[in-house]
Amino acid sequence: MSVFELKHPLIIDKLTRMRRKETTSKDFRENLNEIAGLMVYEVFRDLPLSEQTIQTPLVETTGYVIKTPVVLVPIIRAGLGMVEGIQQLVPTSRVAHIGLYRDEVTKQPVQYYAKPTPDVNRSYVLVVDPMLATGGSANKALMIAKEWGAKTIKFICLVAAPQGIESLQTAHPDVDIYVASIDQSLNDEGYIIPGLGDAGDRIFGTK
Ligand code: PRP
Ligand code: URA
């Protein structure tokens, strides 16, 4: 498995805006979707294409279209904030949802929802969540996606702690990780430092 830290100036600039504590929920959401779109441009580099004979206004020619169905799996809630940005680039993608929250005391993920798409087992699957902290939530979501039969799976997040990356690499060595920034550490409450705070609360304005 590989870890790709996508250090593009456009991504770094937008992520810095998101980290600022004074950034509004509206600006936070906009930047999150924009970064998600910029990141999948790189993530989908190996998306398989199939040949198609098409007719331009002038001649017949060979074109190429996306061959494999794409399924996005946002981890609710915060992962939802990345879906629109990705679907702008891949409008045919379907969305399967996994609902998890971290228990405040144990930091373990608690599952409250899971809804696959009918074609998930033969799709190119992208599990999305802005935050990879201890790795518990991502590990659980990847386990659920595999139970659905998903075989080609990638994980994409904005900010990761080194502990989360290590945990994911151990539990799911077959899954590539794409991240905008690998931050320094986790604090005692399980928050990423410097991080950007609670992503779900900032997206939905719940604090
Ligand atoms: C956040 C985040 C991840 C998880 C990461 O969700 O969106 O899903 O924490 O932490 P972990 O790597 O230690 O598991 P949270 O549990 O706060 O739920 P929310 O998205 O509903 O706010
Ligand atoms: N979840 C978040 O939303 N932020 C963190 O820093 C860690 C987990």
PDB file of N, CA, C and O and ligand atoms in Angstrom, residues 75-79 100-102 107 109 112 129-138 190 198-201, ligand 1:
ATOM      1  N   ILE A  75     -17.841   8.789   4.951  1.00  0.00           N
ATOM      2  CA  ILE A  75     -18.122   8.414   6.340  1.00  0.00           C
ATOM      3  C   ILE A  75     -18.893   9.583   6.939  1.00  0.00           C
ATOM      4  O   ILE A  75     -18.367  10.698   7.066  1.00  0.00           O
ATOM      5  N   ILE A  76     -20.155   9.338   7.256  1.00  0.00           N
ATOM      6  CA  ILE A  76     -21.029  10.378   7.813  1.00  0.00           C
ATOM      7  C   ILE A  76     -20.549  10.683   9.253  1.00  0.00           C
ATOM      8  O   ILE A  76     -20.217   9.710   9.977  1.00  0.00           O
ATOM      9  N   ARG A  77     -20.498  11.959   9.613  1.00  0.00           N
ATOM     10  CA  ARG A  77     -21.028  13.084   8.850  1.00  0.00           C
ATOM     11  C   ARG A  77     -19.999  13.754   7.943  1.00  0.00           C
ATOM     12  O   ARG A  77     -20.303  14.153   6.831  1.00  0.00           O
ATOM     13  N   ALA A  78     -18.779  13.936   8.455  1.00  0.00           N
ATOM     14  CA  ALA A  78     -17.871  14.876   7.796  1.00  0.00           C
ATOM     15  C   ALA A  78     -17.550  14.497   6.348  1.00  0.00           C
ATOM     16  O   ALA A  78     -17.340  15.369   5.507  1.00  0.00           O
ATOM     17  N   GLY A  79     -17.548  13.198   6.041  1.00  0.00           N
ATOM     18  CA  GLY A  79     -17.248  12.765   4.677  1.00  0.00           C
ATOM     19  C   GLY A  79     -18.232  13.308   3.655  1.00  0.00           C
ATOM     20  O   GLY A  79     -17.905  13.472   2.473  1.00  0.00           O
ATOM     21  N   LEU A 100     -20.751   6.659  11.140  1.00  0.00           N
ATOM     22  CA  LEU A 100     -19.945   6.301  12.314  1.00  0.00           C
ATOM     23  C   LEU A 100     -19.745   7.542  13.161  1.00  0.00           C
ATOM     24  O   LEU A 100     -19.627   8.639  12.622  1.00  0.00           O
ATOM     25  N   TYR A 101     -19.703   7.372  14.463  1.00  0.00           N
ATOM     26  CA  TYR A 101     -19.214   8.472  15.300  1.00  0.00           C
ATOM     27  C   TYR A 101     -18.230   7.903  16.317  1.00  0.00           C
ATOM     28  O   TYR A 101     -18.306   6.723  16.657  1.00  0.00           O
ATOM     29  N   ARG A 102     -17.310   8.739  16.746  1.00  0.00           N
ATOM     30  CA  ARG A 102     -16.330   8.297  17.743  1.00  0.00           C
ATOM     31  C   ARG A 102     -16.919   8.448  19.128  1.00  0.00           C
ATOM     32  O   ARG A 102     -17.355   9.534  19.493  1.00  0.00           O
ATOM     33  N   LYS A 107     -12.980   6.612  22.245  1.00  0.00           N
ATOM     34  CA  LYS A 107     -12.468   7.008  20.912  1.00  0.00           C
ATOM     35  C   LYS A 107     -12.701   5.914  19.851  1.00  0.00           C
ATOM     36  O   LYS A 107     -12.191   5.986  18.740  1.00  0.00           O
ATOM     37  N   PRO A 109     -14.953   3.815  17.107  1.00  0.00           N
ATOM     38  CA  PRO A 109     -16.069   4.172  16.235  1.00  0.00           C
ATOM     39  C   PRO A 109     -17.325   3.360  16.561  1.00  0.00           C
ATOM     40  O   PRO A 109     -17.233   2.169  16.853  1.00  0.00           O
ATOM     41  N   TYR A 112     -23.766   3.519  13.047  1.00  0.00           N
ATOM     42  CA  TYR A 112     -25.213   3.699  13.146  1.00  0.00           C
ATOM     43  C   TYR A 112     -25.896   3.631  11.786  1.00  0.00           C
ATOM     44  O   TYR A 112     -27.118   3.726  11.701  1.00  0.00           O
ATOM     45  N   ASP A 129     -13.259  10.835   3.941  1.00  0.00           N
ATOM     46  CA  ASP A 129     -13.469  11.451   5.260  1.00  0.00           C
ATOM     47  C   ASP A 129     -12.375  12.510   5.406  1.00  0.00           C
ATOM     48  O   ASP A 129     -11.208  12.199   5.153  1.00  0.00           O
ATOM     49  N   PRO A 130     -12.693  13.741   5.775  1.00  0.00           N
ATOM     50  CA  PRO A 130     -11.614  14.731   5.873  1.00  0.00           C
ATOM     51  C   PRO A 130     -10.566  14.396   6.930  1.00  0.00           C
ATOM     52  O   PRO A 130      -9.434  14.836   6.816  1.00  0.00           O
ATOM     53  N   MET A 131     -10.931  13.641   7.984  1.00  0.00           N
ATOM     54  CA  MET A 131     -10.020  13.472   9.118  1.00  0.00           C
ATOM     55  C   MET A 131      -9.639  12.006   9.343  1.00  0.00           C
ATOM     56  O   MET A 131     -10.502  11.129   9.434  1.00  0.00           O
ATOM     57  N   LEU A 132      -8.353  11.750   9.471  1.00  0.00           N
ATOM     58  CA  LEU A 132      -7.852  10.424   9.863  1.00  0.00           C
ATOM     59  C   LEU A 132      -7.041  10.645  11.138  1.00  0.00           C
ATOM     60  O   LEU A 132      -5.894  11.103  11.077  1.00  0.00           O
ATOM     61  N   ALA A 133      -7.659  10.364  12.277  1.00  0.00           N
ATOM     62  CA  ALA A 133      -7.010  10.677  13.564  1.00  0.00           C
ATOM     63  C   ALA A 133      -6.376   9.410  14.152  1.00  0.00           C
ATOM     64  O   ALA A 133      -5.238   9.080  13.844  1.00  0.00           O
ATOM     65  N   THR A 134      -7.132   8.649  14.968  1.00  0.00           N
ATOM     66  CA  THR A 134      -6.582   7.375  15.467  1.00  0.00           C
ATOM     67  C   THR A 134      -6.607   6.314  14.365  1.00  0.00           C
ATOM     68  O   THR A 134      -5.889   5.317  14.439  1.00  0.00           O
ATOM     69  N   GLY A 135      -7.504   6.509  13.403  1.00  0.00           N
ATOM     70  CA  GLY A 135      -7.670   5.528  12.322  1.00  0.00           C
ATOM     71  C   GLY A 135      -8.827   4.571  12.566  1.00  0.00           C
ATOM     72  O   GLY A 135      -9.191   3.793  11.682  1.00  0.00           O
ATOM     73  N   GLY A 136      -9.432   4.645  13.751  1.00  0.00           N
ATOM     74  CA  GLY A 136     -10.514   3.712  14.084  1.00  0.00           C
ATOM     75  C   GLY A 136     -11.681   3.784  13.106  1.00  0.00           C
ATOM     76  O   GLY A 136     -12.182   2.752  12.633  1.00  0.00           O
ATOM     77  N   SER A 137     -12.116   5.007  12.776  1.00  0.00           N
ATOM     78  CA  SER A 137     -13.291   5.157  11.895  1.00  0.00           C
ATOM     79  C   SER A 137     -12.969   4.673  10.481  1.00  0.00           C
ATOM     80  O   SER A 137     -13.769   3.944   9.866  1.00  0.00           O
ATOM     81  N   ALA A 138     -11.832   5.066   9.946  1.00  0.00           N
ATOM     82  CA  ALA A 138     -11.469   4.646   8.588  1.00  0.00           C
ATOM     83  C   ALA A 138     -11.298   3.129   8.518  1.00  0.00           C
ATOM     84  O   ALA A 138     -11.745   2.490   7.560  1.00  0.00           O
ATOM     85  N   GLY A 190      -7.694  13.042  21.299  1.00  0.00           N
ATOM     86  CA  GLY A 190      -7.795  12.385  19.984  1.00  0.00           C
ATOM     87  C   GLY A 190      -7.970  13.363  18.839  1.00  0.00           C
ATOM     88  O   GLY A 190      -8.373  12.958  17.734  1.00  0.00           O
ATOM     89  N   ASP A 198     -12.931  20.046  14.897  1.00  0.00           N
ATOM     90  CA  ASP A 198     -13.918  19.001  14.614  1.00  0.00           C
ATOM     91  C   ASP A 198     -14.556  19.284  13.257  1.00  0.00           C
ATOM     92  O   ASP A 198     -15.336  20.222  13.102  1.00  0.00           O
ATOM     93  N   ALA A 199     -14.201  18.463  12.259  1.00  0.00           N
ATOM     94  CA  ALA A 199     -14.632  18.738  10.886  1.00  0.00           C
ATOM     95  C   ALA A 199     -16.161  18.717  10.758  1.00  0.00           C
ATOM     96  O   ALA A 199     -16.750  19.598  10.120  1.00  0.00           O
ATOM     97  N   GLY A 200     -16.811  17.729  11.379  1.00  0.00           N
ATOM     98  CA  GLY A 200     -18.273  17.629  11.289  1.00  0.00           C
ATOM     99  C   GLY A 200     -18.946  18.871  11.845  1.00  0.00           C
ATOM    100  O   GLY A 200     -19.850  19.448  11.226  1.00  0.00           O
ATOM    101  N   ASP A 201     -18.480  19.332  13.005  1.00  0.00           N
ATOM    102  CA  ASP A 201     -19.068  20.527  13.615  1.00  0.00           C
ATOM    103  C   ASP A 201     -18.850  21.754  12.741  1.00  0.00           C
ATOM    104  O   ASP A 201     -19.740  22.607  12.614  1.00  0.00           O
TER     105      ASP A 201
HETATM  106  C1  PRP B   1     -14.541  12.416  12.863  1.00  0.00           C
HETATM  107  C2  PRP B   1     -14.002  12.343  11.458  1.00  0.00           C
HETATM  108  C3  PRP B   1     -13.678  10.875  11.329  1.00  0.00           C
HETATM  109  C4  PRP B   1     -13.236  10.502  12.716  1.00  0.00           C
HETATM  110  C5  PRP B   1     -11.738  10.408  12.753  1.00  0.00           C
HETATM  111  O1  PRP B   1     -15.852  12.018  12.917  1.00  0.00           O
HETATM  112  O2  PRP B   1     -14.884  12.826  10.500  1.00  0.00           O
HETATM  113  O3  PRP B   1     -14.784  10.085  10.913  1.00  0.00           O
HETATM  114  O4  PRP B   1     -13.671  11.558  13.588  1.00  0.00           O
HETATM  115  O5  PRP B   1     -11.280   9.971  13.981  1.00  0.00           O
HETATM  116  P1  PRP B   1     -10.592   8.549  14.179  1.00  0.00           P
HETATM  117  O6  PRP B   1      -9.580   8.404  13.092  1.00  0.00           O
HETATM  118  O7  PRP B   1      -9.956   8.659  15.531  1.00  0.00           O
HETATM  119  O8  PRP B   1     -11.635   7.485  14.135  1.00  0.00           O
HETATM  120  P2  PRP B   1     -16.724  12.111  14.264  1.00  0.00           P
HETATM  121  O9  PRP B   1     -16.617  10.825  15.025  1.00  0.00           O
HETATM  122  O10 PRP B   1     -16.370  13.360  15.002  1.00  0.00           O
HETATM  123  O11 PRP B   1     -18.199  12.167  13.720  1.00  0.00           O
HETATM  124  P3  PRP B   1     -18.905  13.307  12.837  1.00  0.00           P
HETATM  125  O12 PRP B   1     -18.287  13.247  11.466  1.00  0.00           O
HETATM  126  O13 PRP B   1     -20.321  12.899  12.833  1.00  0.00           O
HETATM  127  O14 PRP B   1     -18.670  14.633  13.499  1.00  0.00           O
END
